[in-house]
Coordinates of C-alpha atoms in Angstrom, one line a residue:
Chain A
X1190 CA -18.6 35.1 -13.7
X1191 CA -15.3 33.3 -13.0
X1192 CA -13.9 33.3 -9.5
X1193 CA -10.3 34.3 -9.0
X1194 CA -8.4 34.2 -5.8
X1195 CA -5.4 36.1 -7.3
X1196 CA -6.4 37.3 -10.7
X1197 CA -3.1 39.1 -11.4
X1198 CA -1.2 35.8 -11.1
X1199 CA -3.8 33.4 -12.4
X1200 CA -4.5 35.3 -15.5
X1201 CA -1.1 36.9 -16.2
X1202 CA -0.3 37.3 -19.8
X1203 CA 1.8 34.4 -21.1
X1204 CA 4.8 36.7 -21.9
X1205 CA 4.8 38.2 -18.5
X1206 CA 4.3 34.8 -16.8
X1207 CA 7.3 33.5 -18.7
X1208 CA 9.4 36.5 -17.6
X1209 CA 8.4 35.8 -14.0
X1210 CA 9.2 32.1 -14.3
X1211 CA 12.6 32.9 -15.9
X1212 CA 13.5 35.3 -13.1
X1213 CA 12.4 32.9 -10.3
X1214 CA 14.1 29.9 -11.9
X1215 CA 17.4 31.8 -12.2
X1216 CA 17.1 32.7 -8.5
X1217 CA 16.2 29.1 -7.5
X1218 CA 19.1 27.6 -9.4
X1219 CA 21.5 30.1 -7.8
X1220 CA 20.1 29.3 -4.3
X1221 CA 20.3 25.5 -4.6
X1222 CA 23.8 25.7 -6.1
X1223 CA 24.9 27.7 -3.1
X1224 CA 23.1 26.0 -0.3
X1225 CA 22.4 22.4 -1.3
X1226 CA 25.6 20.3 -1.8
X1227 CA 23.5 17.6 -3.5
X1228 CA 22.4 20.0 -6.2
X1229 CA 25.8 21.5 -6.6
X1230 CA 27.3 18.1 -7.0
X1231 CA 24.7 17.1 -9.6
X1232 CA 25.2 20.3 -11.5
X1233 CA 29.0 20.0 -11.5
X1234 CA 28.7 16.4 -12.7
X1235 CA 26.5 17.7 -15.6
X1236 CA 28.9 20.5 -16.3
X1237 CA 26.3 23.2 -15.6
X1238 CA 26.9 26.5 -13.8
X1239 CA 24.1 28.6 -12.3
X1240 CA 25.0 31.4 -14.8
X1241 CA 24.2 28.9 -17.7
X1242 CA 20.6 29.0 -16.6
X1243 CA 19.0 32.2 -17.8
X1244 CA 15.5 31.1 -18.2
X1245 CA 13.0 28.4 -18.8
X1246 CA 14.6 27.5 -22.1
X1247 CA 17.7 26.4 -20.3
X1248 CA 15.8 24.0 -18.0
X1249 CA 16.8 20.9 -20.1
X1250 CA 20.5 21.6 -19.2
X1251 CA 19.7 20.8 -15.5
X1252 CA 19.9 17.2 -14.2
X1253 CA 16.8 15.5 -13.0
X1254 CA 15.9 14.7 -9.4
X1255 CA 14.2 11.5 -8.4
X1256 CA 12.6 9.9 -5.4
X1257 CA 15.7 7.8 -5.0
X1258 CA 17.8 11.0 -4.5
X1259 CA 15.5 12.1 -1.8
X1260 CA 15.9 8.7 -0.1
X1261 CA 19.7 8.8 -0.5
X1262 CA 19.9 12.4 0.9
X1263 CA 17.3 11.7 3.7
X1264 CA 16.5 13.4 5.9
X1265 CA 17.8 16.9 5.5
X1266 CA 20.4 17.0 2.8
X1267 CA 18.0 18.4 0.1
X1268 CA 17.0 21.3 2.4
X1269 CA 18.2 24.7 1.2
X1270 CA 17.7 26.6 4.4
X1271 CA 19.0 26.2 8.0
X1272 CA 16.6 24.3 10.4
X1273 CA 15.7 27.6 12.1
X1274 CA 13.7 28.5 9.0
X1275 CA 11.9 25.2 8.8
X1276 CA 8.5 25.3 10.4
X1277 CA 6.9 22.0 9.2
X1278 CA 7.9 18.5 8.1
X1279 CA 5.6 16.2 6.1
X1280 CA 6.4 12.7 4.8
X1281 CA 5.5 10.3 2.1
X1282 CA 6.4 6.7 1.5
X1283 CA 9.6 5.8 -0.4
X1284 CA 10.7 2.9 -2.4
X1285 CA 12.3 0.7 0.2
X1286 CA 10.1 1.2 3.1
X1287 CA 12.0 4.3 4.0
X1288 CA 9.9 7.4 3.9
X1289 CA 11.0 10.6 2.3
X1290 CA 10.3 13.9 4.0
X1291 CA 9.7 17.5 2.9
X1292 CA 10.5 20.6 4.9
X1293 CA 8.6 23.8 4.6
X1294 CA 9.4 27.4 5.6
X1295 CA 6.6 29.7 6.7
X1296 CA 6.7 31.2 3.2
X1297 CA 6.3 27.7 1.7
X1298 CA 3.3 27.0 3.8
X1299 CA 1.8 30.4 2.8
X1300 CA 2.4 29.5 -0.9
X1301 CA 0.8 26.1 -0.3
X1302 CA -2.3 27.7 1.2
X1303 CA -2.3 30.1 -1.7
X1304 CA -2.3 27.3 -4.2
X1305 CA -5.1 25.4 -2.6
X1306 CA -7.1 28.7 -2.0
X1307 CA -6.8 29.4 -5.8
X1308 CA -8.1 26.0 -6.6
X1309 CA -11.0 26.1 -4.2
X1310 CA -12.0 29.6 -5.3
X1311 CA -11.9 28.6 -9.0
X1312 CA -14.7 26.0 -8.4
X1313 CA -16.8 28.5 -6.4
X1314 CA -15.8 27.9 -2.7
X1315 CA -15.7 31.1 -0.7
X1316 CA -15.7 32.3 2.9
X1317 CA -19.4 31.5 3.1
X1318 CA -18.7 27.8 2.7
X1319 CA -18.2 25.0 5.2
X1320 CA -15.4 22.7 4.2
X1321 CA -15.3 19.2 5.6
X1322 CA -11.8 17.7 5.2
X1323 CA -11.7 13.9 5.3
X1324 CA -8.1 13.6 4.2
X1325 CA -5.8 12.1 6.8
X1326 CA -4.2 14.8 9.0
X1327 CA -0.6 14.2 10.0
X1328 CA 2.4 13.4 8.0
X1329 CA 0.3 12.8 4.9
X1330 CA 0.0 16.2 3.1
X1331 CA -3.7 15.7 2.2
X1332 CA -5.3 16.8 5.5
X1333 CA -3.2 19.8 6.4
X1334 CA -2.9 20.9 2.8
X1335 CA -6.7 21.1 2.2
X1336 CA -7.1 22.5 5.6
X1337 CA -4.7 25.3 5.0
X1338 CA -6.2 26.3 1.7
X1339 CA -9.7 26.3 3.0
X1340 CA -8.7 28.3 6.0
X1341 CA -7.0 30.8 3.7
X1342 CA -10.2 31.2 1.7
X1343 CA -12.0 32.0 5.0
X1344 CA -14.3 29.0 4.9
X1345 CA -15.4 27.2 8.1
X1346 CA -13.2 24.1 8.2
X1347 CA -14.2 20.8 9.7
X1348 CA -11.0 18.9 10.2
X1349 CA -12.7 15.5 10.3
X1350 CA -9.6 13.5 9.1
X1351 CA -10.0 9.9 8.2
X1352 CA -12.0 7.0 9.8
X1353 CA -15.1 6.8 11.9
X1354 CA -17.4 7.1 9.0
X1355 CA -20.5 7.1 11.2
X1356 CA -19.3 10.3 12.9
X1357 CA -18.4 11.8 9.6
X1358 CA -21.9 11.3 8.3
X1359 CA -23.4 12.8 11.4
X1360 CA -21.2 15.9 11.0
X1361 CA -22.0 16.2 7.3
X1362 CA -25.7 16.1 8.1
X1363 CA -25.7 18.2 11.2
X1364 CA -23.2 20.9 10.1
X1365 CA -24.5 20.9 6.5
X1366 CA -21.0 21.3 5.0
X1367 CA -21.0 22.5 1.4
X1368 CA -17.6 21.2 0.4
X1369 CA -16.0 17.7 0.9
X1370 CA -12.3 17.1 0.5
X1371 CA -11.1 13.5 0.6
X1372 CA -9.9 10.7 -1.7
X1373 CA -12.4 9.8 -4.4
X1374 CA -12.6 6.2 -3.0
X1375 CA -13.5 7.5 0.4
X1376 CA -16.2 9.8 -1.1
X1377 CA -17.8 6.7 -2.7
X1378 CA -17.4 4.8 0.6
X1379 CA -19.2 7.7 2.4
X1380 CA -21.9 7.7 -0.2
X1381 CA -22.6 4.0 0.3
X1382 CA -22.5 4.3 4.1
X1383 CA -25.1 7.1 3.9
X1384 CA -27.4 4.8 1.9
X1385 CA -27.0 2.1 4.5
X1386 CA -28.2 4.3 7.3
X1387 CA -31.1 5.6 5.3
X1388 CA -29.7 9.1 4.5
X1389 CA -29.8 10.5 1.0
X1390 CA -27.9 13.4 -0.7
X1391 CA -30.9 15.6 0.2
X1392 CA -30.1 15.2 3.9
X1393 CA -26.8 16.8 3.1
X1394 CA -25.9 20.2 1.6
X1395 CA -22.8 19.3 -0.4
X1396 CA -22.1 21.4 -3.5
X1397 CA -18.4 20.8 -4.2
X1398 CA -16.1 17.8 -3.9
X1399 CA -12.3 18.2 -4.0
X1400 CA -10.9 14.7 -4.6
X1401 CA -7.3 13.6 -5.1
X1402 CA -4.3 11.7 -3.7
X1403 CA -5.2 8.7 -5.9
X1404 CA -6.1 8.1 -9.5
X1405 CA -9.8 8.0 -10.4
X1406 CA -11.9 7.7 -13.5
X1407 CA -14.7 9.7 -15.1
X1408 CA -17.0 6.9 -14.3
X1409 CA -16.2 7.4 -10.6
X1410 CA -16.7 11.1 -11.0
X1411 CA -20.2 10.5 -12.3
X1412 CA -21.0 8.0 -9.6
X1413 CA -19.8 10.3 -6.8
X1414 CA -21.7 13.3 -8.2
X1415 CA -24.9 11.2 -8.6
X1416 CA -24.7 9.8 -5.1
X1417 CA -23.6 12.8 -3.1
X1418 CA -25.3 15.5 -5.2
X1419 CA -22.2 17.6 -5.6
X1420 CA -19.8 18.6 -8.4
X1421 CA -16.6 16.7 -8.2
X1422 CA -13.2 18.3 -9.0
X1423 CA -9.8 16.7 -9.3
X1424 CA -6.8 18.0 -7.3
X1425 CA -3.2 16.9 -7.8
X1426 CA 0.0 17.2 -5.9
X1427 CA 2.9 15.4 -4.4
X1428 CA 4.8 15.8 -1.1
X1429 CA 8.1 16.2 -2.9
X1430 CA 6.9 19.2 -4.8
X1431 CA 4.5 20.7 -2.3
X1432 CA 1.4 18.6 -1.5
X1433 CA -2.2 18.8 -2.9
X1434 CA -2.8 22.0 -4.9
X1435 CA 0.1 21.9 -7.3
X1436 CA -2.7 21.7 -9.8
X1437 CA -6.5 21.6 -9.6
X1438 CA -9.4 21.7 -12.0
X1439 CA -11.4 24.9 -12.3
X1440 CA -15.1 25.1 -12.9
X1441 CA -14.6 24.3 -16.6
X1442 CA -13.1 20.9 -15.6
X1443 CA -10.9 21.0 -18.6
X1444 CA -7.6 19.8 -17.1
X1445 CA -5.9 20.8 -13.8
X1446 CA -4.4 24.3 -13.7
X1447 CA -0.8 24.2 -12.6
X1448 CA 0.1 27.1 -10.4
X1449 CA 2.7 28.3 -12.9
X1450 CA 4.1 31.1 -10.8
X1451 CA 5.2 28.5 -8.3
X1452 CA 6.0 25.5 -10.5
X1453 CA 7.4 25.0 -14.0
X1454 CA 6.0 21.8 -15.5
X1455 CA 7.7 19.9 -18.3
X1456 CA 6.7 16.8 -20.1
X1457 CA 9.6 14.5 -21.1
X1458 CA 9.8 11.3 -23.1
X1459 CA 9.9 8.6 -20.4
X1460 CA 12.6 6.7 -22.3
X1461 CA 14.9 9.3 -23.7
X1462 CA 14.0 12.1 -21.1
X1463 CA 14.0 14.6 -24.0
X1464 CA 11.4 17.4 -23.5
X1465 CA 8.2 16.9 -25.4
X1466 CA 5.9 19.7 -26.7
X1467 CA 2.5 20.5 -25.2
X1468 CA -0.1 18.0 -26.3
X1469 CA 2.1 15.0 -26.2
X1470 CA 2.0 12.4 -23.6
X1471 CA 5.1 11.9 -21.4
X1472 CA 6.4 12.0 -17.9
X1473 CA 5.5 15.0 -15.8
X1474 CA 8.5 16.9 -14.4
X1475 CA 8.3 19.8 -11.9
X1476 CA 10.7 22.5 -10.9
X1477 CA 9.7 24.6 -8.0
X1478 CA 10.6 28.3 -8.4
X1479 CA 9.6 29.8 -5.1
X1480 CA 10.1 27.0 -2.6
X1481 CA 12.6 27.8 0.1
X1482 CA 12.7 24.7 2.4
X1483 CA 13.2 22.0 -0.1
X1484 CA 13.4 23.2 -3.7
X1485 CA 13.0 20.6 -6.4
X1486 CA 14.9 20.8 -9.6
X1487 CA 13.3 18.9 -12.5
X1488 CA 11.7 16.4 -10.2
X1489 CA 10.5 13.3 -12.1
X1490 CA 7.0 12.5 -10.9
X1491 CA 6.8 9.2 -12.8
X1492 CA 3.3 10.2 -13.7
X1493 CA 2.4 10.1 -17.3
X1494 CA 0.1 12.9 -18.6
X1495 CA -0.4 15.6 -21.3
X1496 CA 0.0 19.3 -20.9
X1497 CA -2.2 22.0 -22.6
X1498 CA -1.0 25.5 -22.8
X1499 CA -3.8 27.4 -24.6
X1500 CA -5.9 29.8 -22.4
X1501 CA -8.7 28.1 -20.5
X1502 CA -12.3 29.3 -20.9
X1503 CA -12.2 30.4 -17.3
X1504 CA -9.7 33.0 -18.3
X1505 CA -6.6 31.5 -16.6
X1506 CA -3.4 31.4 -18.6
X1507 CA -1.7 28.7 -16.5
X1508 CA -0.9 25.4 -18.3
X1509 CA -3.3 22.5 -17.6
X1510 CA -2.5 18.9 -17.1
X1511 CA -4.8 16.0 -17.9
X1512 CA -5.7 13.3 -15.4
X1513 CA -2.7 11.1 -14.8
X1514 CA -2.8 8.4 -17.4
X1515 CA -0.4 5.9 -16.0
X1516 CA 2.8 5.5 -13.9
X1517 CA 6.2 4.8 -15.3
X1518 CA 7.2 2.8 -12.2
X1519 CA 5.4 0.2 -10.2
X1520 CA 4.1 2.5 -7.5
X1521 CA 0.5 1.8 -6.5
X1522 CA -1.8 4.3 -4.8
X1523 CA -4.0 2.4 -2.3
X1524 CA -6.4 4.4 -0.2
X1525 CA -4.4 7.5 -1.0
X1526 CA -1.2 5.9 0.2
X1527 CA 1.8 5.4 -2.1
X1528 CA 2.8 1.8 -2.0
X1529 CA 5.8 0.2 -3.7
X1530 CA 5.7 -3.6 -4.1
X1531 CA 9.3 -3.7 -2.9
X1532 CA 8.1 -2.5 0.6
X1533 CA 5.9 -5.5 0.8
X1534 CA 8.6 -7.8 -0.4
X1535 CA 11.1 -6.6 2.2
X1536 CA 8.5 -7.3 4.9
X1537 CA 8.0 -10.8 3.6
X1538 CA 11.7 -11.4 3.5
X1539 CA 12.1 -10.5 7.1
X1540 CA 9.8 -13.5 7.9
X1541 CA 11.3 -16.1 5.7
X1542 CA 14.9 -17.2 5.1
X1543 CA 14.0 -18.6 1.6
X1544 CA 12.3 -16.0 -0.5
X1545 CA 8.7 -17.3 -0.9
X1546 CA 6.8 -16.7 -4.1
X1547 CA 4.2 -14.1 -3.5
X1548 CA 1.6 -12.0 -5.3
X1549 CA 0.0 -8.7 -4.4
X1550 CA -3.6 -8.3 -5.3
X1551 CA -5.2 -4.8 -5.3
X1552 CA -8.9 -4.5 -5.9
X1553 CA -11.8 -2.1 -5.1
X1554 CA -14.6 -3.8 -3.2
X1555 CA -17.6 -1.7 -2.1
X1556 CA -15.7 1.4 -3.2
X1557 CA -12.8 0.8 -0.9
X1558 CA -9.4 -0.4 -2.0
X1559 CA -8.3 -3.8 -0.7
X1560 CA -4.8 -5.1 -0.5
X1561 CA -4.3 -8.8 -0.3
X1562 CA -0.9 -10.6 -0.3
X1563 CA -0.7 -14.2 -1.2
X1564 CA 2.4 -16.0 0.0
X1565 CA 3.3 -19.5 -1.0
X1566 CA 4.1 -21.7 2.0
X1567 CA 7.5 -23.3 1.6
X1568 CA 9.4 -25.7 3.8
X1569 CA 11.0 -22.8 5.5
X1570 CA 7.7 -21.2 6.7
X1571 CA 5.5 -24.3 7.0
X1572 CA 4.6 -25.7 10.4
X1573 CA 2.4 -28.6 11.4
X1574 CA 0.7 -26.3 13.8
X1575 CA -2.2 -24.1 12.7
X1576 CA -1.4 -21.5 15.3
X1577 CA 2.2 -21.0 14.0
X1578 CA 1.0 -20.5 10.4
X1579 CA -1.8 -18.1 11.5
X1580 CA 0.7 -16.2 13.6
X1581 CA 3.0 -15.9 10.7
X1582 CA 0.2 -14.5 8.5
X1583 CA -0.8 -12.1 11.3
X1584 CA 2.8 -10.9 11.9
X1585 CA 3.4 -10.3 8.2
X1586 CA 0.1 -8.4 8.0
X1587 CA 1.0 -6.3 11.1
X1588 CA 4.4 -5.5 9.7
X1589 CA 3.0 -4.5 6.3
X1590 CA 0.6 -2.2 8.2
X1591 CA 3.3 -0.6 10.2
X1592 CA 5.4 0.0 7.1
X1593 CA 2.7 1.2 4.7
X1594 CA 0.1 2.5 7.2
X1595 CA -2.6 0.5 5.6
X1596 CA -4.1 -2.9 6.3
X1597 CA -3.2 -5.9 4.2
X1598 CA -4.9 -9.3 4.3
X1599 CA -2.2 -12.0 4.2
X1600 CA -3.1 -15.4 2.9
X1601 CA -0.9 -18.4 2.8
X1602 CA -1.3 -20.5 -0.3
X1603 CA 0.1 -23.7 -1.7
X1604 CA 3.4 -23.9 -3.5
X1605 CA 3.2 -23.4 -7.2
X1606 CA -0.4 -22.1 -6.9
X1607 CA 0.7 -18.6 -7.9
X1608 CA 1.1 -18.2 -11.6
X1609 CA 4.7 -17.9 -12.8
X1610 CA 5.4 -15.4 -15.5
X1611 CA 8.0 -15.7 -18.1
X1612 CA 10.6 -12.9 -18.1
X1613 CA 10.0 -10.1 -15.7
X1614 CA 8.3 -11.4 -12.6
X1615 CA 4.7 -10.1 -12.2
X1616 CA 4.3 -9.4 -8.5
X1617 CA 1.2 -7.2 -8.6
X1618 CA -2.3 -7.7 -10.0
X1619 CA -4.3 -4.5 -9.8
X1620 CA -7.9 -5.2 -10.7
X1621 CA -9.1 -1.6 -10.2
X1622 CA -8.6 -0.3 -13.7
X1623 CA -8.0 3.3 -12.5
X1624 CA -6.4 4.6 -15.6
X1625 CA -7.8 5.3 -19.0
Chain B
X81 CA 9.5 -44.1 21.1
X82 CA 8.1 -41.5 18.8
X83 CA 6.0 -41.7 15.6
X84 CA 6.6 -39.9 12.4
X85 CA 3.7 -37.8 11.2
X86 CA 3.4 -36.2 7.8
X87 CA 1.9 -32.7 7.7
X88 CA 0.7 -31.4 4.4
X89 CA -0.3 -27.8 3.7
X90 CA -3.6 -27.9 1.8
X91 CA -5.5 -24.9 0.5
X92 CA -9.3 -25.0 0.8
X93 CA -9.9 -25.9 -2.9
X94 CA -12.0 -28.8 -4.2
X95 CA -10.1 -32.0 -5.0
X96 CA -7.0 -31.4 -3.0
X97 CA -7.5 -34.3 -0.6
X98 CA -8.5 -36.6 -3.4
X99 CA -5.3 -35.7 -5.1
X100 CA -3.1 -36.4 -2.0
X101 CA -4.7 -39.7 -1.3
X102 CA -4.4 -40.7 -5.0
X103 CA -0.7 -40.0 -4.8
X104 CA -0.4 -42.3 -1.7
X105 CA -2.4 -45.0 -3.5
X106 CA 0.0 -44.9 -6.5
X107 CA 3.0 -45.6 -4.3
X108 CA 1.1 -48.2 -2.4
X109 CA 1.2 -46.3 0.9
X110 CA -1.4 -47.2 3.5
X111 CA -2.9 -44.6 5.8
X112 CA -3.1 -45.5 9.5
X113 CA -4.6 -42.4 10.8
X114 CA -5.4 -38.9 9.7
X115 CA -6.8 -35.6 10.9
X116 CA -7.3 -32.2 9.4
X117 CA -7.0 -28.9 11.1
X118 CA -8.9 -26.3 9.1
X119 CA -9.0 -22.6 9.0
X120 CA -10.9 -20.2 6.7
X121 CA -8.4 -20.5 3.8
X122 CA -6.2 -23.4 4.4
X123 CA -5.9 -26.7 6.3
X124 CA -3.1 -28.9 7.6
X125 CA -3.6 -32.6 6.8
X126 CA -1.8 -34.8 9.3
X127 CA -1.2 -38.4 8.3
X128 CA 0.3 -41.5 10.0
X129 CA 1.2 -43.9 7.2
X130 CA 3.0 -47.2 6.9
X131 CA 5.9 -45.6 5.0
X132 CA 6.4 -42.0 6.0
X133 CA 9.6 -41.4 4.0
X134 CA 8.2 -42.7 0.8
X135 CA 5.0 -40.7 1.3
X136 CA 7.0 -37.5 2.1
X137 CA 9.1 -37.7 -1.1
X138 CA 6.1 -38.6 -3.3
X139 CA 4.1 -35.6 -2.0
X140 CA 7.1 -33.3 -2.3
X141 CA 7.6 -34.4 -5.9
X142 CA 4.0 -33.6 -6.6
X143 CA 4.7 -30.0 -5.3
X144 CA 3.1 -30.2 -1.9
X145 CA 4.7 -28.5 1.2
X146 CA 5.3 -31.4 3.5
X147 CA 7.0 -31.8 6.9
X148 CA 7.8 -34.8 9.0
X149 CA 7.1 -34.2 12.6
X150 CA 7.7 -36.6 15.5
X151 CA 4.6 -37.1 17.6
X152 CA 3.7 -39.4 20.5
X153 CA 1.3 -42.3 20.2
X154 CA -0.2 -43.8 23.4
X155 CA -2.5 -46.6 23.9
X156 CA -5.5 -46.0 26.2
X157 CA -8.4 -48.2 27.3
X158 CA -11.4 -47.7 25.1
X159 CA -13.7 -46.8 28.0
X160 CA -14.9 -43.7 29.8
X161 CA -12.0 -42.0 31.5
X162 CA -9.3 -43.8 29.5
X163 CA -8.0 -40.7 27.9
X164 CA -8.7 -38.4 30.9
X165 CA -6.3 -40.4 33.1
X166 CA -3.4 -40.0 30.6
X167 CA -4.0 -36.3 30.1
X168 CA -4.3 -35.6 33.8
X169 CA -0.6 -36.7 34.2
X170 CA 0.5 -34.4 31.5
X171 CA -1.4 -31.5 33.0
X172 CA 0.1 -32.1 36.4
X173 CA 3.6 -32.1 34.8
X174 CA 2.8 -28.8 33.0
X175 CA 2.9 -30.2 29.5
X176 CA 0.6 -28.6 26.9
X177 CA -0.8 -30.7 24.1
X178 CA -0.7 -28.7 20.9
X179 CA -3.2 -31.0 19.1
X180 CA -4.2 -34.6 19.2
X181 CA -6.4 -37.1 17.5
X182 CA -7.4 -40.7 18.2
X183 CA -8.3 -43.9 16.4
X184 CA -9.6 -47.3 17.4
X185 CA -7.1 -50.1 16.8
X186 CA -7.6 -53.6 15.6
X187 CA -6.7 -54.7 19.1
X188 CA -9.7 -55.3 21.3
X189 CA -10.8 -52.6 23.8
X190 CA -8.0 -50.2 23.1
X191 CA -7.5 -46.9 21.3
X192 CA -4.4 -45.1 20.0
X193 CA -4.1 -41.4 20.6
X194 CA -1.6 -39.3 18.7
X195 CA -0.3 -36.2 20.6
X196 CA 1.8 -33.3 19.6
X197 CA 3.8 -31.7 22.4
X198 CA 6.8 -29.3 22.4
X199 CA 9.1 -31.7 24.3
X200 CA 8.5 -35.3 23.3
X201 CA 11.0 -36.9 25.7
X202 CA 9.7 -35.0 28.7
X203 CA 6.1 -36.1 27.9
X204 CA 7.2 -39.8 27.3
X205 CA 9.0 -39.8 30.7
X206 CA 5.9 -38.5 32.4
X207 CA 3.6 -41.0 30.7
X208 CA 5.8 -44.0 31.3
X209 CA 6.3 -43.1 34.9
X210 CA 2.6 -43.3 35.2
X211 CA 2.3 -46.6 33.5
X212 CA 0.7 -45.3 30.3
X213 CA 1.8 -47.3 27.3
X214 CA 3.6 -45.3 24.7
X215 CA 3.6 -47.0 21.3
X216 CA 6.7 -47.3 19.1
X217 CA 6.2 -45.8 15.7
X218 CA 7.1 -49.0 14.0
X219 CA 4.2 -50.7 15.7
X220 CA 1.8 -48.3 14.2
X221 CA 3.3 -48.3 10.7
X222 CA 3.1 -52.1 10.6
X223 CA -0.3 -52.2 12.2

């Protein structure tokens, strides 16, 4: 017996769903044209008027929106309502160390809760459950997003947030939470920590795991399930579009259901940006069709995946997206945090007049992501005093942490010890192999 | 009155010191004194040699990060308390020694101590006012 939170919407006949999308898209385009100078300008440049958009078929006429746009129009110039209507701000990292933000109206937050509630319900979570949320609470959308959805379902929410693994284990054991929401790497970290203190999955009562905010593999899924004794489900989202819950796997685990009455998903060719049919791999693009605070028109996620539109065995008609297969840019996701190599580069440049050669190493050690930055010592940064060199490494490390919010080990290395590449400089070596 | 010291950045990898000393051998440079400051991942090799400029350019050509720093060399009696007397005067004058290392000379009953301080002239003035013998770089290179 499948579980629906909102059967009317989740199982709506495709024709009716398309009608709803058409109507909501037309309304959204009108709204952004009238209220967001940024979108009006873009549409004028593209020679498109709101009345040219009569439905989903006309979507390709609209220009794309990118993260760079959100940075350029930071902080409020992509908002479509006056500040009185905004009740929440969340943030995510941008490409040059400058974060981008998202503003939500109360209706937006309600929609967000609805999306997450649908996802949780689809895997079996109900008001009888206890949901332990170990995503970070704060500007990052993970914590508050999962929290809102679990509260909406009526579950007892444990807002554990990140860190203090010992206390998290005690809470999981004592409160017997049935559902764990966190990044997949933190789930593995927790599993290993349990083992270390002599606890097993039998001491816990976990049934469901809702893991996202970073790419993970089927092998990781199997390992998490085996170690924590739960069923693990993938959740997807991004701050620019909403947060976690834009899509999530149902009990069938046959792709992540996109909440199609809130978002229109497209797949486009990453080189030509021409729309691609379902079943073909390309860049995922979202248009929000209910969002009030910060509507997104054809937002390029830079995530590569495949869409499937046939009805799922669970009965839902919403399109499903496969796990993210790769990124089209150099963004890394480290411990759930979006990291652009350029952010690290700008920190290094602040500490050296002559740009040093550097390399960023990302790895997963004991199920936790590690970030190490090797910097070649040059005449500009060298000192005959150990303390000065150690201070330099420490300062760079502290600055990286303040920009990214995650720790980085900085190591000074000899000149010419980092391999040079021919052509485009390779600045990152990611050893994690997270994508297929 | 100062002495030129070569500082070389060395990663903790096998063979690096052998490589550096080999380079010095090839250009016929003689090492007078050396010390290594080591940390977990890297070390700084400090050298006093007979021809600092030649050594510097040869090591740079070989791809090493090298700096020439002026340090102070003093001569102390090779007996208990010899160094303590010299350091006491610096302490009284509020001068901090960043690092130092010593070596026995060919001269009987005396040792040379290399010191790195922030302000060389100030330290030299204090030492000389207290009759501590500061050695000229040239005397060490030609030792």
